[in-house]
Coordinates of C-alpha atoms in Angstrom, one line a residue:
L17 CA 51.2 42.9 -83.3
C18 CA 52.3 41.5 -86.1
T19 CA 56.5 42.7 -87.4
L20 CA 59.7 40.7 -87.6
H21 CA 60.8 39.0 -84.5
D22 CA 64.5 37.1 -85.2
R23 CA 65.7 40.1 -84.6
R24 CA 65.8 42.9 -82.2
P25 CA 62.9 45.9 -81.0
T26 CA 63.5 48.8 -82.9
E27 CA 62.2 52.1 -81.4
L28 CA 58.7 52.4 -83.4
E29 CA 58.1 48.5 -81.8
Q30 CA 59.2 49.8 -78.4
G31 CA 56.7 53.0 -78.8
L32 CA 54.3 50.3 -78.9
F33 CA 55.0 48.9 -76.2
E34 CA 54.7 51.7 -74.3
H35 CA 50.8 51.5 -76.2
V36 CA 50.7 48.4 -75.2
R37 CA 50.7 48.5 -71.3
R38 CA 49.2 51.4 -71.0
L39 CA 45.8 49.9 -72.3
R40 CA 46.8 47.6 -68.7
R41 CA 44.7 44.3 -69.9
V42 CA 47.1 43.3 -72.6
Q43 CA 47.5 39.1 -71.8
A44 CA 48.5 37.9 -74.9
V45 CA 51.0 39.1 -77.7
L46 CA 51.7 37.3 -80.6
V47 CA 54.4 38.3 -82.7
V48 CA 54.4 36.8 -86.0
T49 CA 55.8 37.5 -89.7
P50 CA 54.5 39.8 -91.9
L51 CA 52.8 37.8 -94.8
D52 CA 53.7 40.1 -97.2
T53 CA 57.9 39.6 -96.8
P54 CA 59.4 39.3 -100.1
A55 CA 60.7 35.5 -98.5
A56 CA 57.3 34.8 -98.0
L57 CA 55.7 36.1 -101.2
A58 CA 58.1 33.7 -102.9
G59 CA 57.7 30.4 -100.5
E60 CA 61.3 30.7 -99.3
E61 CA 62.4 29.6 -96.0
P62 CA 64.7 32.4 -95.4
T63 CA 68.8 30.7 -94.4
R64 CA 68.6 31.5 -90.2
D65 CA 71.4 32.0 -87.6
R66 CA 69.3 30.4 -84.9
D67 CA 71.7 31.3 -82.3
A68 CA 71.0 34.4 -83.5
E69 CA 67.6 34.5 -84.1
R70 CA 67.1 33.2 -80.6
E71 CA 68.9 35.9 -79.2
A72 CA 66.6 37.9 -80.3
W73 CA 63.6 36.5 -79.9
T74 CA 64.4 36.8 -76.0
A75 CA 65.4 40.1 -76.5
W76 CA 61.9 40.6 -77.4
E77 CA 60.0 38.5 -74.6
L78 CA 61.9 40.5 -71.8
E79 CA 60.9 43.4 -73.5
L80 CA 57.1 42.5 -74.2
R81 CA 57.2 41.4 -70.0
R82 CA 58.5 44.2 -69.1
V83 CA 56.8 46.7 -69.8
L84 CA 53.8 44.8 -69.0
N85 CA 55.1 45.2 -65.9
D86 CA 56.4 40.9 -65.3
R87 CA 52.2 40.6 -65.8
E88 CA 51.4 36.9 -66.2
V89 CA 51.4 37.8 -70.0
A90 CA 51.7 34.5 -73.3
C91 CA 53.6 35.0 -76.0
F92 CA 53.6 33.8 -78.9
P93 CA 56.7 33.8 -81.0
V94 CA 55.1 33.1 -84.6
R95 CA 56.9 33.4 -88.6
R96 CA 54.2 32.3 -91.1
L97 CA 50.1 32.4 -88.9
R98 CA 49.6 28.4 -89.7
S99 CA 45.8 26.7 -88.8
D100 CA 47.7 24.7 -86.2
H101 CA 49.2 27.7 -85.0
L102 CA 45.2 28.7 -83.8
V103 CA 44.4 26.4 -81.5
P104 CA 46.6 27.2 -78.6
I105 CA 46.2 30.5 -79.2
A106 CA 41.6 30.2 -78.9
R107 CA 42.5 28.2 -75.6
Y108 CA 44.6 29.8 -74.5
L109 CA 41.8 32.9 -74.8
C110 CA 39.5 30.6 -73.1
T111 CA 41.1 30.1 -70.7
K112 CA 41.2 34.1 -69.9
L113 CA 37.7 34.1 -70.3
D114 CA 35.3 34.5 -67.2
S115 CA 33.7 30.7 -66.8
R116 CA 30.5 32.9 -67.5
F117 CA 31.9 33.8 -70.8
Q118 CA 33.7 30.8 -71.8
L119 CA 30.1 29.2 -72.7
G120 CA 29.9 30.4 -75.5
F121 CA 32.8 31.4 -76.6
A122 CA 33.3 27.7 -78.7
S123 CA 30.5 29.0 -80.8
M124 CA 32.1 31.8 -82.2
V125 CA 35.9 30.8 -83.2
L126 CA 35.1 30.2 -86.6
H127 CA 38.9 27.8 -86.5
Q128 CA 38.0 24.5 -87.4
S129 CA 40.3 22.5 -85.2
S130 CA 40.4 25.0 -82.9
R131 CA 36.4 24.3 -82.5
D132 CA 37.3 20.7 -82.0
A133 CA 40.3 21.7 -79.4
L134 CA 38.1 23.5 -77.1
V135 CA 35.1 20.7 -77.4
V136 CA 37.4 18.2 -76.1
D137 CA 39.1 20.3 -73.1
L138 CA 34.9 20.3 -72.7
I139 CA 34.5 16.8 -72.5
N140 CA 38.3 16.3 -70.8
S141 CA 36.7 18.9 -67.5
L142 CA 32.9 17.4 -67.1
S143 CA 34.3 13.7 -67.7
R144 CA 36.8 14.9 -64.7
T145 CA 33.9 16.6 -62.7
A146 CA 31.7 12.2 -62.6
A147 CA 34.4 10.9 -62.3
F148 CA 34.0 12.5 -58.8
L149 CA 30.8 12.4 -58.5
G150 CA 31.5 8.6 -59.3
L151 CA 32.9 7.9 -56.1
N152 CA 30.3 8.1 -54.3
P153 CA 29.1 5.1 -53.1
I154 CA 25.4 5.6 -53.3
P155 CA 23.6 3.3 -55.2
Y156 CA 22.3 5.1 -58.3
A157 CA 24.3 7.9 -58.3
D158 CA 25.2 8.0 -61.1
L159 CA 21.4 8.7 -61.8
I160 CA 20.8 11.6 -59.8
A161 CA 24.4 13.1 -60.1
I162 CA 26.7 11.8 -63.4
T163 CA 23.8 11.7 -65.4
P164 CA 22.5 15.7 -65.7
V165 CA 26.6 16.2 -65.6
Q166 CA 26.2 14.5 -69.2
V167 CA 22.8 16.4 -70.5
L168 CA 24.6 19.3 -69.6
M169 CA 28.0 18.8 -71.8
V170 CA 25.3 17.6 -74.4
C171 CA 23.6 21.1 -74.7
R172 CA 27.0 23.1 -74.7
I173 CA 28.8 20.5 -77.2
A174 CA 25.4 21.3 -79.6
A175 CA 25.8 25.2 -78.9
A176 CA 29.4 25.2 -79.3
Y177 CA 28.8 23.5 -82.8
G178 CA 25.8 26.2 -83.7
R179 CA 22.7 24.2 -82.2
R180 CA 20.0 24.3 -80.4
I181 CA 18.3 21.8 -78.3
S182 CA 16.4 21.2 -75.5
V183 CA 17.4 19.5 -72.1
R184 CA 14.7 16.8 -73.6
W185 CA 16.5 15.6 -76.9
A186 CA 20.4 15.8 -74.8
A187 CA 18.9 13.9 -72.7
D188 CA 17.6 10.7 -75.2
F189 CA 21.0 11.6 -76.8
V190 CA 22.6 10.5 -73.4
A191 CA 20.3 7.8 -73.3
V192 CA 20.9 6.4 -76.9
C193 CA 24.4 6.1 -75.8
A194 CA 24.2 4.5 -73.1
A195 CA 22.2 2.1 -74.3
V196 CA 24.5 1.4 -77.4
A197 CA 27.9 1.0 -74.9
G198 CA 24.9 -1.4 -72.6
T199 CA 24.4 1.4 -70.3
G200 CA 26.7 0.9 -66.4
L201 CA 27.7 -3.3 -67.0
G202 CA 29.2 -1.5 -71.2
F203 CA 30.9 1.3 -69.2
K204 CA 32.5 -0.7 -67.2
M205 CA 33.8 -3.4 -70.1
L206 CA 34.7 -0.1 -71.4
Y207 CA 36.4 0.9 -68.5
R208 CA 38.0 -2.3 -67.9
R209 CA 39.5 -3.0 -71.6
I210 CA 41.2 0.0 -71.7
K211 CA 42.3 -0.1 -68.2
K212 CA 43.6 -3.1 -68.8
G213 CA 46.0 -2.0 -72.2
L214 CA 47.1 0.5 -70.1
G215 CA 50.5 -0.2 -68.5
N216 CA 50.9 3.5 -67.4
P217 CA 50.1 4.0 -63.3
G218 CA 50.0 7.2 -63.3
L219 CA 47.2 7.9 -66.1
P220 CA 44.1 9.1 -64.5
L221 CA 41.8 6.4 -65.6
L222 CA 43.3 3.5 -63.2
M223 CA 41.2 4.4 -60.8
P224 CA 38.4 3.0 -58.4
L225 CA 35.9 1.1 -60.6
G226 CA 32.7 3.8 -60.0
A227 CA 34.8 6.9 -60.3
G228 CA 36.7 5.0 -63.9
V229 CA 33.3 4.1 -65.7
A230 CA 31.7 7.4 -65.0
W231 CA 34.8 8.6 -66.4
V232 CA 34.8 6.6 -69.3
G233 CA 30.5 7.2 -70.0
T234 CA 31.3 10.6 -69.7
Q235 CA 34.1 10.6 -73.0
V236 CA 31.9 8.1 -74.9
I237 CA 28.5 10.4 -75.0
G238 CA 31.0 13.8 -75.1
H239 CA 32.2 12.0 -77.7
A240 CA 29.3 10.9 -80.0
A241 CA 28.1 14.6 -79.1
R242 CA 31.0 15.8 -80.7
L243 CA 30.7 13.6 -83.7
Y244 CA 26.9 13.7 -84.3
F245 CA 27.3 17.5 -84.0
Q246 CA 30.3 17.5 -86.5
S247 CA 28.3 15.6 -89.1
S248 CA 25.9 18.0 -89.7
G249 CA 23.5 15.6 -89.6
G250 CA 25.5 12.9 -91.4
M251 CA 25.3 10.0 -88.6
S252 CA 22.3 8.7 -86.2
A253 CA 22.8 8.6 -82.4
R254 CA 23.3 5.4 -82.2
Q255 CA 26.3 5.5 -85.2
A256 CA 28.1 8.5 -82.9
G257 CA 27.9 6.0 -79.7
R258 CA 28.7 3.4 -81.9
K259 CA 31.7 5.0 -82.7
A260 CA 33.0 7.5 -80.0
A261 CA 32.9 4.2 -77.5
Q262 CA 35.3 2.3 -80.7
L263 CA 37.5 6.0 -79.9
V264 CA 37.7 6.1 -76.7
A265 CA 38.9 2.1 -76.5
E266 CA 42.1 2.7 -78.2
Q267 CA 44.6 3.2 -76.4
S268 CA 46.2 5.9 -77.8
V269 CA 43.7 8.0 -78.7
V270 CA 42.6 7.6 -74.5
G271 CA 46.2 8.8 -73.9
M272 CA 46.3 11.3 -76.6
L273 CA 43.1 13.1 -74.5
L274 CA 43.8 12.4 -71.5
V275 CA 47.7 14.4 -72.0
Q276 CA 46.1 17.4 -73.5

């Protein structure tokens, strides 16, 4: 629905709402200002009464929820659809997809920033899985349970960037990244370094050693894969591993990843 949202819905737009309601499968609605308005064409931002605009948008949202029978629906008020608006939209759509389709969704997203954000979400999700598995006190549990998760992650990241790789290739990539960081010992040192630099006890990195090492190791491998496939062969797996370890080691970057 592409229309102005700084005024109340017109009768025509309310008719469109009724049509939307009959579809019964709407989960996201974009309300945007068309790019061909005189102000937009002139490159000017029109003078707006912020209170009136807020009141108008509230009317839009109430009307949307009314016609959609109060079902869960995301409303995105956007004046001019910019590149950074697409990232939360892509993330929202991905969460609403069946798990079978989430795997291939990132590869279908042509917007680079949105695709990268979906890949980061994948890395964070599987890092949490690895951290849970890292709580297992059984010796070599990382080789038994965590390494397959990391191999799967590399395969999915490759697919997101339009690359098809074998499980063997992904396993070799994981091994190279682990070697760059000194395998488990290197990840352990990196985890302790990050933990020491973080004073907030609520951060997920402040967890038992086994889980923390698994989390950090999976983060390094995941971001190494992201950097490698983003570069389209512009860097080696070893170079990607080093750069990823530096990124994960930086407190500001780690904090950014944790809140996404």
